[in-house]
Amino acid sequence: MTEADFRALYEEHSAWVYSLSLRMTSDPQAAGEVVQDVFVRAWRKRALFRGGNIGAWLRRMTVNVLLNRARSERRWQQHHADGAAVAEIATRPHAATEDTMELERALKTLPAGARTVLILHDIEGYKMSDIARDTGTAVGTVKSQLYRARRLLRDALEQ
Amino acid sequence: MEHLDSEILNAHLDGLLSEAERERAAAHLSLCESCHGELRRYQRLTQRLRDLPHDFVPPADLWQRVQARRAAGRTWRYAARAAALIALLAGAFVALEMLPDIARAQKPVQQTFDVVEPATIKVFARQADVKVVGWTRRRVTVTGTLPKQQRLDISRQGAQVEIRSLGKGGKAGRLHLRIPRGYALQLETTSGDVRADSLHGSVAVSTGGGDVDIAKSVLEQTHVKTVSGAVTIAADLAENSDTRVDSRTGRVALYMTRNQAANYQITTFGGKVINELTPKGATDLPAPGRALVFSIGTGGTRVAVGTYSGDISLLPRKAP
């Protein structure tokens, strides 16, 4: 991978890596750090890329970085009660509806694992088999986490 | 009557039940108001989640920060100084970069929707520069900026999706689309540049003065039409596909792999032709208005390029 290839890779994929990270962390600064982690890691591990779908390779890396971050720092838990971070996403021009803010707030109350799966499947549109591969779990686990997340989310919204 | 549990309802919603299970669930849902209501609540929830905004715009200096982190892996002292300098320069760069947008009164555009059935994506972008990237998701996203006088209109009819910038005035905008790989694309601009990457399907692009650049794609039926824009295609051609480029004054460059079999028909009235795909090397047309016709390999793949005065280059590229 040349410098130009790497720049092209960044141009093409950084927006969704940032979006996914922002949704997961609820923190623009943390999301920016995740993007840096992902692309620096991609550059260092470029020799390990065996061809095929580079987007899927990057997504696996992004999910790994996010899950590692969640495990070690418990950032999600810190932000559960952080209304400012929620507002940061929700007050963007395209997201400034009460409905969206309510949903973003409810998402923050979900446990990290269930939330990751719900975001990847229901919001980002990835298949369960891809999520299972990215998170290193079985498809059955992904399914039960997803359904639990929906149930919890629905309950949170109806409170 | 025993109700359907939430796992069955969700699996029904996701289309994951077997045929027998689906029939049982449907029979129950037709009789049970309570379970039917529960299913509707889950449907509303997943729809709300799908409608959440996507593709937040990353900070403009993020690339500089990635570069700084990469440099930090080499020598952190150097990187610390460089990062500070880069951040300073990035700040100045971002400020300068934003000035034209402020002056042009642009507004952000953001739309996302799912396209379940194979569809034709039609884009009418006026003067906007358009970048289209294919991806594996069955989802279309449109981001970028448009002049304040214009708005984006998206309509869907059967297997056709139309994305159209409406309204007049203002300077050119920028649109970035992601579309499912394999879906057909039809794109029209008056003067905007078009860049398409990672597509796998039929592509039709028409532009007045904008440049067209198609790369990293596998093309089926392709028609690029321009008056004065430059056309560059560096893509693989599907077997038995047709690729046609018509340009009046714009130059056309096709970069083909050496093993790309195709029948070529090249016509220009006043342009030069450079052909490095065949061993004969550079080729002049026998006379104005006459066609240069040759084949590489066998098969039914056809390439036709015609210009009035635009130069035509047929050049080799390495296989990806």
Coordinates of C-alpha atoms in Angstrom, one line a residue:
Chain A
M1 CA 0.0 0.0 0.0
T2 CA 1.5 3.3 -1.1
E3 CA 1.0 6.6 0.6
A4 CA -1.5 7.6 -2.1
D5 CA -3.4 4.3 -1.6
F6 CA -3.5 5.0 2.1
R7 CA -4.8 8.5 1.5
A8 CA -7.5 7.1 -0.8
L9 CA -8.4 4.5 1.8
Y10 CA -8.9 7.2 4.3
E11 CA -10.9 9.4 2.0
E12 CA -13.3 6.6 1.2
H13 CA -13.8 5.1 4.6
S14 CA -13.1 7.6 7.3
A15 CA -16.6 9.1 7.3
W16 CA -18.4 5.8 8.2
V17 CA -15.6 4.9 10.7
Y18 CA -16.2 8.2 12.3
S19 CA -20.0 7.9 12.2
L20 CA -19.9 4.4 13.8
S21 CA -17.4 5.5 16.4
L22 CA -19.4 8.6 17.3
R23 CA -22.6 6.5 17.6
M24 CA -20.8 4.0 19.9
T25 CA -18.9 6.4 22.0
S26 CA -21.3 9.4 22.0
D27 CA -18.2 11.6 22.2
P28 CA -16.8 13.4 19.1
Q29 CA -13.3 13.5 20.7
A30 CA -13.3 9.8 21.4
A31 CA -14.7 9.1 18.0
G32 CA -11.8 11.1 16.4
E33 CA -9.4 9.0 18.5
V34 CA -11.0 5.8 17.3
V35 CA -10.6 6.9 13.7
Q36 CA -6.9 7.6 14.3
D37 CA -6.5 4.2 16.1
V38 CA -8.2 2.4 13.2
F39 CA -6.2 4.0 10.4
V40 CA -2.9 3.9 12.2
R41 CA -3.5 0.2 12.9
A42 CA -4.6 -0.3 9.2
W43 CA -1.3 1.3 8.1
R44 CA 0.8 -0.8 10.5
K45 CA -1.0 -4.0 9.5
R46 CA -1.3 -3.3 5.8
A47 CA 1.0 -6.2 5.1
L48 CA -1.5 -8.6 6.7
F49 CA -4.4 -7.6 4.4
R50 CA -4.8 -10.5 2.0
G51 CA -7.0 -8.8 -0.6
G52 CA -10.8 -9.0 -0.8
N53 CA -13.1 -6.5 0.8
I54 CA -11.0 -3.8 2.4
G55 CA -14.1 -2.2 3.9
A56 CA -14.9 -5.4 5.8
W57 CA -11.3 -5.6 7.0
L58 CA -11.5 -2.0 8.3
R59 CA -14.9 -2.6 9.9
R60 CA -13.5 -5.6 11.9
M61 CA -10.7 -3.4 13.0
T62 CA -13.1 -0.6 14.0
V63 CA -15.3 -2.9 16.0
N64 CA -12.3 -4.4 17.7
V65 CA -10.9 -1.0 18.6
L66 CA -14.3 0.1 19.9
L67 CA -14.9 -3.1 22.0
N68 CA -11.3 -2.9 23.4
R69 CA -11.9 0.7 24.3
A70 CA -15.2 -0.1 26.0
R71 CA -13.7 -3.0 27.9
S72 CA -10.6 -1.2 29.2
E73 CA -12.0 2.3 29.9
R74 CA -15.7 1.7 30.4
R75 CA -16.4 4.8 28.4
W76 CA -19.9 3.8 27.6
Q77 CA -20.8 3.6 31.3
Q78 CA -19.3 7.0 31.8
H79 CA -21.4 8.5 29.1
H80 CA -24.7 6.9 30.2
A81 CA -25.3 9.8 32.4
D82 CA -23.6 12.3 30.2
G83 CA -26.4 14.4 28.7
A84 CA -24.0 16.8 27.1
A85 CA -22.5 14.1 24.9
V86 CA -25.9 13.0 23.8
A87 CA -26.8 16.5 22.9
E88 CA -23.6 16.8 20.9
I89 CA -24.9 14.2 18.5
A90 CA -28.5 15.1 18.6
T91 CA -28.2 18.9 18.1
R92 CA -26.6 18.5 14.7
P93 CA -28.7 20.1 12.0
H94 CA -30.0 16.9 10.6
A95 CA -30.7 15.3 14.0
A96 CA -32.4 18.1 15.9
T97 CA -35.7 16.4 16.5
E98 CA -37.0 15.5 19.9
D99 CA -37.7 12.0 18.6
T100 CA -34.1 11.5 17.6
M101 CA -32.8 12.8 20.9
E102 CA -35.1 10.6 22.8
L103 CA -33.9 7.5 20.8
E104 CA -30.2 8.5 21.2
R105 CA -30.7 8.9 24.9
A106 CA -32.4 5.5 25.2
L107 CA -29.6 3.9 23.2
K108 CA -27.1 5.0 25.8
T109 CA -28.9 3.0 28.5
L110 CA -28.2 -0.3 26.7
P111 CA -25.3 -2.6 27.9
A112 CA -22.3 -2.3 25.7
G113 CA -22.5 -5.7 23.9
A114 CA -26.2 -5.5 23.1
R115 CA -25.8 -1.9 22.0
T116 CA -22.9 -2.7 19.7
V117 CA -24.9 -5.4 18.0
L118 CA -28.0 -3.2 17.7
I119 CA -26.1 -0.3 16.2
L120 CA -24.3 -2.5 13.7
H121 CA -27.5 -4.4 12.7
D122 CA -30.4 -2.0 13.0
I123 CA -28.7 1.3 12.4
E124 CA -25.7 0.6 10.2
G125 CA -27.4 -2.3 8.3
Y126 CA -24.8 -5.0 8.7
K127 CA -25.7 -8.7 8.5
M128 CA -25.7 -10.9 11.6
S129 CA -23.1 -13.2 10.2
D130 CA -20.7 -10.2 9.5
I131 CA -21.3 -8.9 13.1
A132 CA -20.6 -12.3 14.5
R133 CA -17.3 -12.4 12.6
D134 CA -16.4 -8.8 13.6
T135 CA -17.1 -9.4 17.3
G136 CA -15.8 -12.9 17.5
T137 CA -19.0 -14.4 18.6
A138 CA -21.6 -16.9 17.3
V139 CA -24.5 -15.8 15.1
G140 CA -26.9 -17.1 17.8
T141 CA -25.2 -14.9 20.4
V142 CA -25.5 -11.9 18.1
K143 CA -29.2 -12.7 17.5
S144 CA -30.0 -13.0 21.2
Q145 CA -28.1 -9.8 22.0
L146 CA -29.9 -8.0 19.3
Y147 CA -33.4 -9.1 20.4
R148 CA -32.5 -8.3 24.0
A149 CA -31.3 -4.8 22.9
R150 CA -34.6 -4.2 21.1
R151 CA -36.6 -5.3 24.0
L152 CA -34.7 -3.1 26.4
L153 CA -34.8 -0.2 24.1
R154 CA -38.5 -0.5 23.5
D155 CA -39.0 -0.6 27.3
A156 CA -36.8 2.4 27.8
L157 CA -38.7 4.4 25.2
E158 CA -42.1 3.4 26.7
Q159 CA -41.2 4.4 30.3
Chain B
M1 CA -54.0 -19.1 23.5
E2 CA -50.2 -19.1 24.0
H3 CA -48.6 -15.8 22.8
L4 CA -45.6 -15.5 20.5
D5 CA -42.4 -14.7 22.5
S6 CA -40.3 -11.8 21.6
E7 CA -37.6 -14.0 20.0
I8 CA -40.2 -15.4 17.5
L9 CA -41.6 -11.9 16.8
N10 CA -38.1 -10.5 16.2
A11 CA -37.1 -13.4 14.0
H12 CA -40.3 -12.9 12.1
L13 CA -39.5 -9.2 11.7
D14 CA -36.0 -10.0 10.4
G15 CA -37.2 -12.7 8.0
L16 CA -35.3 -15.5 9.8
L17 CA -38.1 -18.0 10.5
S18 CA -38.4 -21.2 8.5
E19 CA -41.4 -21.5 6.2
A20 CA -43.3 -23.6 8.7
E21 CA -42.5 -21.3 11.6
R22 CA -43.5 -18.3 9.5
E23 CA -46.8 -19.8 8.6
R24 CA -47.5 -20.7 12.3
A25 CA -46.6 -17.2 13.3
A26 CA -48.7 -15.6 10.6
A27 CA -51.7 -17.7 11.6
H28 CA -51.3 -16.7 15.2
L29 CA -50.8 -13.0 14.3
S30 CA -54.0 -13.0 12.3
L31 CA -56.0 -14.0 15.3
C32 CA -54.1 -12.4 18.2
E33 CA -54.5 -8.6 18.5
S34 CA -51.9 -8.5 21.4
C35 CA -49.1 -10.2 19.5
H36 CA -49.9 -8.2 16.3
G37 CA -49.6 -5.0 18.3
E38 CA -46.3 -6.2 19.8
L39 CA -45.0 -6.9 16.3
R40 CA -46.0 -3.4 15.2
R41 CA -44.2 -1.9 18.1
Y42 CA -41.0 -3.7 17.1
Q43 CA -41.5 -2.6 13.4
R44 CA -41.9 1.0 14.5
L45 CA -38.7 0.8 16.6
T46 CA -36.5 -0.7 13.9
Q47 CA -37.9 1.9 11.4
R48 CA -37.0 4.7 13.8
L49 CA -33.5 3.2 14.2
R50 CA -33.0 3.0 10.4
D51 CA -34.1 6.6 10.1
L52 CA -31.4 7.9 12.5
P53 CA -28.9 10.2 10.9
H54 CA -25.8 8.5 9.4
D55 CA -22.4 9.7 8.2
F56 CA -21.5 12.4 10.7
V57 CA -18.9 14.5 9.1
P58 CA -15.5 13.9 10.6
P59 CA -13.4 16.9 11.8
A60 CA -11.5 18.4 8.8
D61 CA -8.1 18.0 10.6
L62 CA -8.5 14.3 11.3
W63 CA -6.3 13.3 8.5
Q64 CA -3.5 15.4 9.8
R65 CA -4.0 13.8 13.2
V66 CA -3.8 10.3 11.6
Q67 CA -0.6 11.4 9.9
A68 CA 0.8 12.8 13.1
R69 CA 0.1 9.5 14.9
R70 CA 1.8 7.5 12.2
A71 CA 4.8 9.7 12.4
A72 CA 4.7 9.2 16.2
G73 CA 5.4 5.6 15.6
R74 CA 8.7 6.5 14.1
T75 CA 10.0 9.2 16.4
W76 CA 7.8 10.6 19.1
R77 CA 9.8 13.7 19.6
Y78 CA 9.7 14.6 16.0
A79 CA 6.0 13.8 16.0
A80 CA 5.1 16.0 19.0
R81 CA 6.6 19.0 17.2
A82 CA 5.2 18.0 13.9
A83 CA 1.7 17.5 15.4
A84 CA 1.7 20.9 16.9
L85 CA 2.8 22.4 13.6
I86 CA 0.3 20.3 11.7
A87 CA -2.5 21.3 14.0
L88 CA -1.6 24.9 13.6
L89 CA -1.4 24.6 9.8
A90 CA -4.5 22.5 9.7
G91 CA -6.4 25.2 11.6
A92 CA -5.3 27.7 9.1
F93 CA -6.0 25.3 6.2
V94 CA -9.5 24.5 7.6
A95 CA -10.3 28.2 8.0
L96 CA -9.1 28.9 4.4
E97 CA -11.0 25.8 3.2
M98 CA -14.2 26.9 4.8
L99 CA -14.1 30.4 3.4
P100 CA -15.3 29.5 -0.1
D101 CA -18.2 27.5 1.3
I102 CA -19.3 30.3 3.5
A103 CA -19.1 32.7 0.6
R104 CA -21.1 30.3 -1.6
A105 CA -23.7 29.8 1.1
Q106 CA -23.7 26.0 1.0
K107 CA -25.8 23.8 3.2
P108 CA -25.2 20.2 4.2
V109 CA -27.1 17.3 2.7
Q110 CA -27.7 14.1 4.4
Q111 CA -30.0 11.3 3.3
T112 CA -30.0 7.6 4.0
F113 CA -32.4 4.9 2.9
D114 CA -32.5 1.2 2.3
V115 CA -33.0 -0.3 -1.1
V116 CA -34.0 -3.9 -0.7
E117 CA -34.7 -4.9 -4.3
P118 CA -32.2 -4.4 -7.1
A119 CA -32.7 -1.0 -8.4
T120 CA -31.6 1.7 -10.8
I121 CA -30.2 4.7 -9.0
K122 CA -30.8 7.9 -11.1
V123 CA -29.0 11.1 -10.1
F124 CA -29.6 14.5 -11.5
A125 CA -27.0 16.7 -9.9
R126 CA -27.0 20.0 -11.9
Q127 CA -23.6 21.6 -11.4
A128 CA -22.6 19.6 -8.4
D129 CA -19.5 17.4 -8.3
V130 CA -20.5 13.9 -7.6
K131 CA -18.6 11.0 -6.1
V132 CA -20.3 7.6 -6.2
V133 CA -18.8 4.7 -4.3
G134 CA -20.3 1.2 -4.4
W135 CA -20.5 -0.8 -1.2
T136 CA -21.8 -4.1 0.0
R137 CA -24.7 -2.7 2.0
R138 CA -28.2 -2.5 0.5
R139 CA -28.4 1.1 1.5
V140 CA -28.0 4.4 -0.2
T141 CA -26.4 7.4 1.5
V142 CA -26.1 10.9 0.1
T143 CA -23.9 13.4 1.9
G144 CA -22.2 16.6 0.9
T145 CA -23.3 20.2 0.3
L146 CA -25.6 22.0 -2.0
P147 CA -26.2 25.7 -2.6
K148 CA -28.8 27.1 -0.3
Q149 CA -31.1 27.8 -3.2
Q150 CA -31.3 24.1 -4.1
R151 CA -32.7 21.1 -2.3
L152 CA -32.4 17.4 -2.7
D153 CA -35.4 15.5 -3.7
I154 CA -35.5 11.7 -3.5
S155 CA -38.3 9.7 -5.0
R156 CA -38.7 6.0 -5.4
Q157 CA -40.9 4.2 -7.9
G158 CA -40.8 0.5 -8.2
A159 CA -37.2 -0.5 -8.9
Q160 CA -36.1 3.1 -9.6
V161 CA -34.7 5.6 -7.2
E162 CA -34.4 9.2 -8.3
I163 CA -32.1 11.6 -6.5
R164 CA -32.4 15.1 -7.9
S165 CA -31.2 18.5 -6.8
L166 CA -34.1 20.9 -7.3
G167 CA -34.0 24.7 -7.5
K168 CA -31.8 27.1 -9.4
G169 CA -28.9 29.3 -8.6
G170 CA -25.9 29.2 -6.3
K171 CA -22.5 27.8 -7.0
A172 CA -21.7 24.1 -7.5
G173 CA -22.2 21.7 -4.6
R174 CA -20.6 18.4 -3.8
L175 CA -22.4 15.2 -3.4
H176 CA -21.1 11.9 -2.1
L177 CA -23.2 8.9 -2.8
R178 CA -22.8 5.3 -1.6
I179 CA -24.9 2.8 -3.5
P180 CA -25.2 -0.9 -3.3
R181 CA -22.6 -2.6 -5.5
G182 CA -24.4 -4.3 -8.5
Y183 CA -27.1 -1.7 -8.8
A184 CA -27.4 0.3 -12.0
L185 CA -26.4 4.0 -11.9
Q186 CA -27.6 6.7 -14.2
L187 CA -26.1 10.1 -13.5
E188 CA -26.5 13.5 -15.2
T189 CA -24.7 16.7 -14.4
T190 CA -24.3 19.9 -16.4
S191 CA -20.8 20.9 -15.4
G192 CA -19.9 18.9 -12.3
D193 CA -17.1 16.4 -12.2
V194 CA -18.1 12.8 -11.7
R195 CA -16.0 10.2 -9.9
A196 CA -17.2 6.6 -9.5
D197 CA -15.4 3.9 -7.6
S198 CA -16.0 0.3 -6.6
L199 CA -19.1 -0.1 -8.8
H200 CA -20.2 -3.4 -10.2
G201 CA -23.0 -3.0 -12.7
S202 CA -24.3 -0.8 -15.4
V203 CA -23.3 2.8 -15.5
A204 CA -24.6 5.7 -17.6
V205 CA -23.0 9.2 -17.1
S206 CA -23.9 12.3 -19.0
T207 CA -22.2 15.6 -18.4
G208 CA -21.6 18.8 -20.3
G209 CA -18.3 20.1 -19.1
G210 CA -17.4 18.0 -16.1
D211 CA -14.7 15.4 -16.1
V212 CA -15.7 11.7 -15.6
D213 CA -13.4 9.3 -13.7
I214 CA -14.4 5.7 -13.2
A215 CA -12.0 3.4 -11.3
K216 CA -11.8 0.2 -9.3
S217 CA -15.0 -1.1 -10.8
V218 CA -16.4 -3.9 -12.9
L219 CA -18.5 -2.4 -15.6
E220 CA -21.4 -4.1 -17.4
Q221 CA -23.3 -1.8 -19.8
T222 CA -21.5 1.6 -19.7
H223 CA -22.2 4.8 -21.6
V224 CA -20.3 8.0 -20.8
K225 CA -21.3 11.1 -22.7
T226 CA -19.6 14.4 -22.4
V227 CA -19.2 17.6 -24.5
S228 CA -15.9 18.9 -23.3
G229 CA -15.0 17.0 -20.1
A230 CA -12.2 14.5 -19.9
V231 CA -13.1 10.9 -19.5
T232 CA -10.9 8.4 -17.7
I233 CA -11.9 4.8 -17.2
A234 CA -9.6 2.4 -15.3
A235 CA -11.9 -0.5 -14.7
D236 CA -12.5 -4.1 -15.6
L237 CA -15.1 -4.9 -18.2
A238 CA -17.6 -7.7 -17.6
E239 CA -17.7 -10.5 -20.2
N240 CA -20.1 -9.6 -23.1
S241 CA -20.4 -6.1 -21.9
D242 CA -20.7 -2.9 -23.9
T243 CA -18.7 0.2 -23.1
R244 CA -19.3 3.3 -25.1
V245 CA -17.8 6.8 -24.6
D246 CA -18.9 9.8 -26.7
S247 CA -17.1 13.0 -26.4
R248 CA -17.0 16.1 -28.5
T249 CA -13.8 17.9 -27.5
G250 CA -12.9 16.2 -24.2
R251 CA -10.0 13.7 -24.2
V252 CA -10.7 10.1 -23.4
A253 CA -8.3 7.7 -21.7
L254 CA -9.0 4.0 -21.2
Y255 CA -6.7 2.1 -18.9
M256 CA -7.1 -1.6 -19.5
T257 CA -5.4 -4.7 -18.1
R258 CA -3.4 -6.6 -20.6
N259 CA -5.6 -9.6 -20.3
Q260 CA -8.9 -7.7 -20.9
A261 CA -10.4 -9.3 -24.0
A262 CA -12.5 -6.9 -26.0
N263 CA -13.4 -5.7 -29.5
Y264 CA -12.4 -2.1 -29.9
Q265 CA -13.9 0.5 -32.3
I266 CA -12.2 3.9 -32.0
T267 CA -13.3 6.9 -34.0
T268 CA -12.2 10.5 -34.0
F269 CA -12.5 13.3 -36.6
G270 CA -9.6 15.4 -35.5
G271 CA -8.2 14.0 -32.3
K272 CA -5.0 11.9 -31.9
V273 CA -5.1 8.3 -31.0
I274 CA -2.5 6.6 -28.8
N275 CA -2.9 2.9 -28.6
E276 CA -0.5 1.1 -26.3
L277 CA -2.8 -1.9 -25.8
T278 CA -1.6 -3.8 -28.9
P279 CA 2.0 -4.4 -29.8
K280 CA 1.9 -2.1 -32.8
G281 CA 2.1 0.8 -30.5
A282 CA 1.0 4.4 -31.3
T283 CA -1.6 4.4 -34.0
D284 CA -2.8 7.1 -36.3
L285 CA -6.2 6.7 -37.8
P286 CA -6.1 6.1 -41.6
A287 CA -8.1 9.2 -42.3
P288 CA -10.4 11.7 -40.6
G289 CA -13.7 10.1 -39.7
R290 CA -12.5 6.5 -40.2
A291 CA -12.5 4.0 -37.4
L292 CA -9.6 2.1 -35.8
V293 CA -10.9 -1.4 -35.2
F294 CA -9.0 -4.2 -33.4
S295 CA -9.6 -7.0 -31.0
I296 CA -7.7 -8.4 -28.1
G297 CA -8.5 -12.0 -27.2
T298 CA -11.9 -13.5 -28.0
G299 CA -15.4 -13.0 -26.7
G300 CA -18.2 -10.6 -27.0
T301 CA -17.0 -7.6 -24.9
R302 CA -17.2 -4.4 -27.0
V303 CA -15.6 -1.0 -26.5
A304 CA -16.6 1.9 -28.7
V305 CA -15.0 5.4 -28.3
G306 CA -16.0 8.3 -30.5
T307 CA -14.8 12.0 -30.3
Y308 CA -14.9 14.9 -32.6
S309 CA -11.6 16.5 -31.6
G310 CA -10.8 14.9 -28.3
D311 CA -7.6 12.8 -28.1
I312 CA -8.1 9.1 -27.3
S313 CA -5.6 7.1 -25.3
L314 CA -5.7 3.3 -24.8
L315 CA -3.2 2.5 -22.2
P316 CA -2.3 -0.6 -20.2
R317 CA -2.6 -0.8 -16.5
K318 CA -1.6 -3.5 -14.0
A319 CA -4.2 -6.0 -12.8
P320 CA -5.4 -5.0 -9.3

